[in-house]
mmCIF file of C-alpha atoms in Angstrom:
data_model
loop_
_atom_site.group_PDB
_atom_site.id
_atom_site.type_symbol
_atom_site.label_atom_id
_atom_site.label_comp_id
_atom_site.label_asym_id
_atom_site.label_seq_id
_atom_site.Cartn_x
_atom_site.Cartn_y
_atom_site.Cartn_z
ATOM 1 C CA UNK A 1 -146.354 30.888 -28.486
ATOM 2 C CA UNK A 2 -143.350 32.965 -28.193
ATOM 3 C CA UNK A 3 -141.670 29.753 -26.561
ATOM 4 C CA UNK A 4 -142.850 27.069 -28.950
ATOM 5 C CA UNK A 5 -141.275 29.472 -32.049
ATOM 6 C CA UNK A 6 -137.831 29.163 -29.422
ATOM 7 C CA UNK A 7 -137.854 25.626 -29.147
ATOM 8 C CA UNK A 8 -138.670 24.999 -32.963
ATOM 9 C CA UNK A 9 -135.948 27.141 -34.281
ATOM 10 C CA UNK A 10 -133.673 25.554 -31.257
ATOM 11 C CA UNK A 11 -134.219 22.171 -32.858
ATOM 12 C CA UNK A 12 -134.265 23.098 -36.600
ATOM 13 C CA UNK A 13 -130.497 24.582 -35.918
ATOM 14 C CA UNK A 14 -129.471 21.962 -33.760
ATOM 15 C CA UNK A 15 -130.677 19.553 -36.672
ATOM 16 C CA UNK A 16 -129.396 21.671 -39.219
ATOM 17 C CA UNK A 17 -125.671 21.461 -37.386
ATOM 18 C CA UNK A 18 -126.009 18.117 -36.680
ATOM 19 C CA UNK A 19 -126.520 16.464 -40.047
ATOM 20 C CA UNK A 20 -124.607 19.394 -42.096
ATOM 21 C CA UNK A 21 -121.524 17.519 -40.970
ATOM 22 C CA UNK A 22 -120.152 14.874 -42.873
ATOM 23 C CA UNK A 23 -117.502 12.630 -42.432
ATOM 24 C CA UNK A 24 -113.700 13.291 -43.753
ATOM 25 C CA UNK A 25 -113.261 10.457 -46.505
ATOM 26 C CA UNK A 26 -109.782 8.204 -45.807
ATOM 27 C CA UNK A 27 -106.627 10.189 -47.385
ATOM 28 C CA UNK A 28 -105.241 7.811 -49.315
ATOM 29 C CA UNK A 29 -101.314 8.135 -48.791
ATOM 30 C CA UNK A 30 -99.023 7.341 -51.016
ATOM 31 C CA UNK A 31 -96.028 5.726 -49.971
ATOM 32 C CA UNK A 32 -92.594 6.645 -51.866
ATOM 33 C CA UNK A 33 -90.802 3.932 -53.103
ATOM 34 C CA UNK A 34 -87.799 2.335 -51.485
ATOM 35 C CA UNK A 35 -84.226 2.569 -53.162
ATOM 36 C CA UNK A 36 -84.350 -1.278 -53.041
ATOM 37 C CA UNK A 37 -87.789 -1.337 -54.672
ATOM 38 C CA UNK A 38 -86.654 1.562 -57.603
ATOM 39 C CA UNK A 39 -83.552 -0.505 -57.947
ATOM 40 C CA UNK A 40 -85.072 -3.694 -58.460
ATOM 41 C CA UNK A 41 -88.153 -2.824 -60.659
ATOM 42 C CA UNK A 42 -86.474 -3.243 -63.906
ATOM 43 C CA UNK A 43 -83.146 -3.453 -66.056
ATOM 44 C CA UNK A 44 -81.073 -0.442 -66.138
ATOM 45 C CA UNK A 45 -79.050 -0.039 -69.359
ATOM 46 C CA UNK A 46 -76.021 2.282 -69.636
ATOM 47 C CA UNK A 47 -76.978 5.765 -71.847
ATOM 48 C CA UNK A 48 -74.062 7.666 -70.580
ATOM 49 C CA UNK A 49 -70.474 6.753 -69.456
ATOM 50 C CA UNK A 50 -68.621 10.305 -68.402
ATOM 51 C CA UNK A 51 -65.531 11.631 -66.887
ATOM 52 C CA UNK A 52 -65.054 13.238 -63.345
ATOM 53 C CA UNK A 53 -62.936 16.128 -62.660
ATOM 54 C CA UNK A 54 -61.654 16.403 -66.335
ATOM 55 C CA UNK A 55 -60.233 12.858 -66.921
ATOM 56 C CA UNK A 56 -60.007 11.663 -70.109
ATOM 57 C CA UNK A 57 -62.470 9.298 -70.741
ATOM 58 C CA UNK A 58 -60.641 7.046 -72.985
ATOM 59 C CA UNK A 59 -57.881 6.317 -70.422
ATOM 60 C CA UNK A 60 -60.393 3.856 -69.048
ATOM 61 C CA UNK A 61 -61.295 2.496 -72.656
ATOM 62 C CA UNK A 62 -57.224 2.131 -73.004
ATOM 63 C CA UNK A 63 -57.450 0.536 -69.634
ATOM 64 C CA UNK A 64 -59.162 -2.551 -70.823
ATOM 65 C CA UNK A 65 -58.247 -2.579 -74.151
ATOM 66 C CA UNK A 66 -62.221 -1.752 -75.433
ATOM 67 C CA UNK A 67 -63.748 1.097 -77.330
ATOM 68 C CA UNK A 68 -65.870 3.128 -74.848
ATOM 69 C CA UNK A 69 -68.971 2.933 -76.836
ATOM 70 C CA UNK A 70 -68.697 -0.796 -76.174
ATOM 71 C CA UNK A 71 -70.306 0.186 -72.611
ATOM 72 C CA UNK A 72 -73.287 1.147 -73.587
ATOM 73 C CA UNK A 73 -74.645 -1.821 -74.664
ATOM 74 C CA UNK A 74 -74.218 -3.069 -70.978
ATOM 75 C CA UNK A 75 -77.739 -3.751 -69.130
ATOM 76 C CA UNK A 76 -77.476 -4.227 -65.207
ATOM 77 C CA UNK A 77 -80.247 -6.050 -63.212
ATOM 78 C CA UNK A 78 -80.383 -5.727 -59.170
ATOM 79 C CA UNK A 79 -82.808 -8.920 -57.679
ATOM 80 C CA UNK A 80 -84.555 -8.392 -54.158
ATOM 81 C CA UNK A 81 -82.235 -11.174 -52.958
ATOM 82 C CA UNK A 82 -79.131 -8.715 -53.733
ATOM 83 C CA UNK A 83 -77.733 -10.627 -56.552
ATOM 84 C CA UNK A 84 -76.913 -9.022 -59.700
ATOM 85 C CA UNK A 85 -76.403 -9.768 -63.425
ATOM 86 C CA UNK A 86 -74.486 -7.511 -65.843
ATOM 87 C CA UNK A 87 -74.640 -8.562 -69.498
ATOM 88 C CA UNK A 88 -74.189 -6.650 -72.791
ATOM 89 C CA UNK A 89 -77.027 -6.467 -75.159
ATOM 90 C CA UNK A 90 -75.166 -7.857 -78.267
ATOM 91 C CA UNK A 91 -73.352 -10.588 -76.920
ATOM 92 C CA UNK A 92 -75.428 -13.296 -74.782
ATOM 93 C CA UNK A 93 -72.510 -15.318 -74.186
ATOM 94 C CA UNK A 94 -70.969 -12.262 -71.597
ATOM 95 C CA UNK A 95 -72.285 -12.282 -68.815
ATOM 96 C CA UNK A 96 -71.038 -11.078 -64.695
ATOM 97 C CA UNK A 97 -72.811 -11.448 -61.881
ATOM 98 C CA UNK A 98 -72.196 -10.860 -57.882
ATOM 99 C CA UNK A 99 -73.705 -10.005 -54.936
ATOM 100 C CA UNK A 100 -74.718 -6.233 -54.144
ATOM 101 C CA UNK A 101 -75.611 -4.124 -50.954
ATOM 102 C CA UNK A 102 -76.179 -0.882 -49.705
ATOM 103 C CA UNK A 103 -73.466 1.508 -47.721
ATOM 104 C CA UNK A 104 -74.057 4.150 -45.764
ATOM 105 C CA UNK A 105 -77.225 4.567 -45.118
ATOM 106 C CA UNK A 106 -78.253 3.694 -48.629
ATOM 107 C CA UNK A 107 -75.572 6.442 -50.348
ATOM 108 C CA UNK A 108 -73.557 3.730 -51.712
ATOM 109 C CA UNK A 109 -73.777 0.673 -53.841
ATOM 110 C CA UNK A 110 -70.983 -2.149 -53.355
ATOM 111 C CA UNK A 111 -70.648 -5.056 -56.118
ATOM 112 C CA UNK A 112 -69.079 -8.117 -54.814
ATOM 113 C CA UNK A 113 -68.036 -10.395 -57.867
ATOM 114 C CA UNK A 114 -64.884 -11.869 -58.582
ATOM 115 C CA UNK A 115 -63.315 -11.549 -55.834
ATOM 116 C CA UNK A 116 -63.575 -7.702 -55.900
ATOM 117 C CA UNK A 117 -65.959 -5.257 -54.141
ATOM 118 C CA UNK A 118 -66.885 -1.735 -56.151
ATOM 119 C CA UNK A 119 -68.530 0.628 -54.292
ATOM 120 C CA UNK A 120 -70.707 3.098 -56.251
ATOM 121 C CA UNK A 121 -72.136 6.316 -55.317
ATOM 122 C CA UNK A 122 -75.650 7.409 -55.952
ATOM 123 C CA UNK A 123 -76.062 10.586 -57.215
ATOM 124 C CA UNK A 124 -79.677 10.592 -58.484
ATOM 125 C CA UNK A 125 -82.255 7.481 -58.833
ATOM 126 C CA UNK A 126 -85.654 7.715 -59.733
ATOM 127 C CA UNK A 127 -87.953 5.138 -61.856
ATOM 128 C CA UNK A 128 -86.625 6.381 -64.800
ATOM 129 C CA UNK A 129 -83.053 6.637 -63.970
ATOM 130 C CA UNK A 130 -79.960 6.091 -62.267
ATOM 131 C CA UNK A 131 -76.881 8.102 -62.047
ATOM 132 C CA UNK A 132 -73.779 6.162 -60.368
ATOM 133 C CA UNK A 133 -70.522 7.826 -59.456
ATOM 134 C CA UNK A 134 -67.363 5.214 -59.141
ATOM 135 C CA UNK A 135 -64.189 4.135 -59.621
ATOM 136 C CA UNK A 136 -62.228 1.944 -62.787
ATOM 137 C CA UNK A 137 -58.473 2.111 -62.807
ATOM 138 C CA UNK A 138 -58.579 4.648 -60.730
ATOM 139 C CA UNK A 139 -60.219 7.033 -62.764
ATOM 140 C CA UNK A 140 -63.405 8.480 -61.857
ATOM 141 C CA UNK A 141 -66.609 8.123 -64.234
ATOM 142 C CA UNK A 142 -70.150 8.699 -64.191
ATOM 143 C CA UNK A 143 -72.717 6.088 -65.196
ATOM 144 C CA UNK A 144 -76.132 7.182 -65.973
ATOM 145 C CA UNK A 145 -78.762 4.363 -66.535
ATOM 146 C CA UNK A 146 -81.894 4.426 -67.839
ATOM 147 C CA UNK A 147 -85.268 1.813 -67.675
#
């Protein structure tokens, strides 16, 4: 009898440990988006033009003979087949556009239109914004974009 109790509670554990155990569901992982793919969800439209290392912003407004507030109604759109379109807002009859690419291991921006090339640091991007460091005239600014 004493061996018949062994052998019951022997399989009611072994069951017991057996079907207990259920399978680990799938982790779904979610995969970061690319700089290409954050770049080239939507239009990014200038919200803020500022100076680096103290420059006066308005030099570059001199520079080109425009008010600096005229930047912000400047929207620039990056395609997947690295062209890209700046236009302003208020005027559909300006429009620039160019070829872009990535630099150094995706730390730099460089516009190719008119003859020119522009590289452009990023500082920050996200899906909500972009933050580009460059160059006009020689004088440093800041660019920060938003969606």
């Amino acid at each position: 009898m004493k061996k018949i109790v062994t052998i019951l509670t022997f399989f009611l554990l072994t069951s017991v440990v057996l079907f207990s155990c259920k399978k680990d569901e799938p982790v779904a992982t979610i995969k970061a988006p690319t700089k290409t793919e954050l770049l080239t969800a939507h239009d990014w439209k200038i919200s803020k033009i500022t100076a680096l290392n103290g420059t006066d912003i308005s030099a570059i407004a001199l520079a080109f003979g425009v008010n600096i507030n005229d930047y912000l109604d400047y929207v620039l759109k990056f395609d997947t087949n690295f062209d890209f379109l700046v236009k302003k807002t208020a005027d559909t009859t300006f429009t620039n556009s160019g070829k872009w690419q990535f630099k150094e291991n995706e730390q730099i921006v460089n516009f190719n239109f008119l003859s020119a090339n522009q590289d452009a640091q990023i500082i920050s991007i996200t899906d909500n914004s972009l933050v580009l460091n460059l160059k006009i005239q020689n004088v440093g600014i800041q660019a920060t974009f938003i969606k």
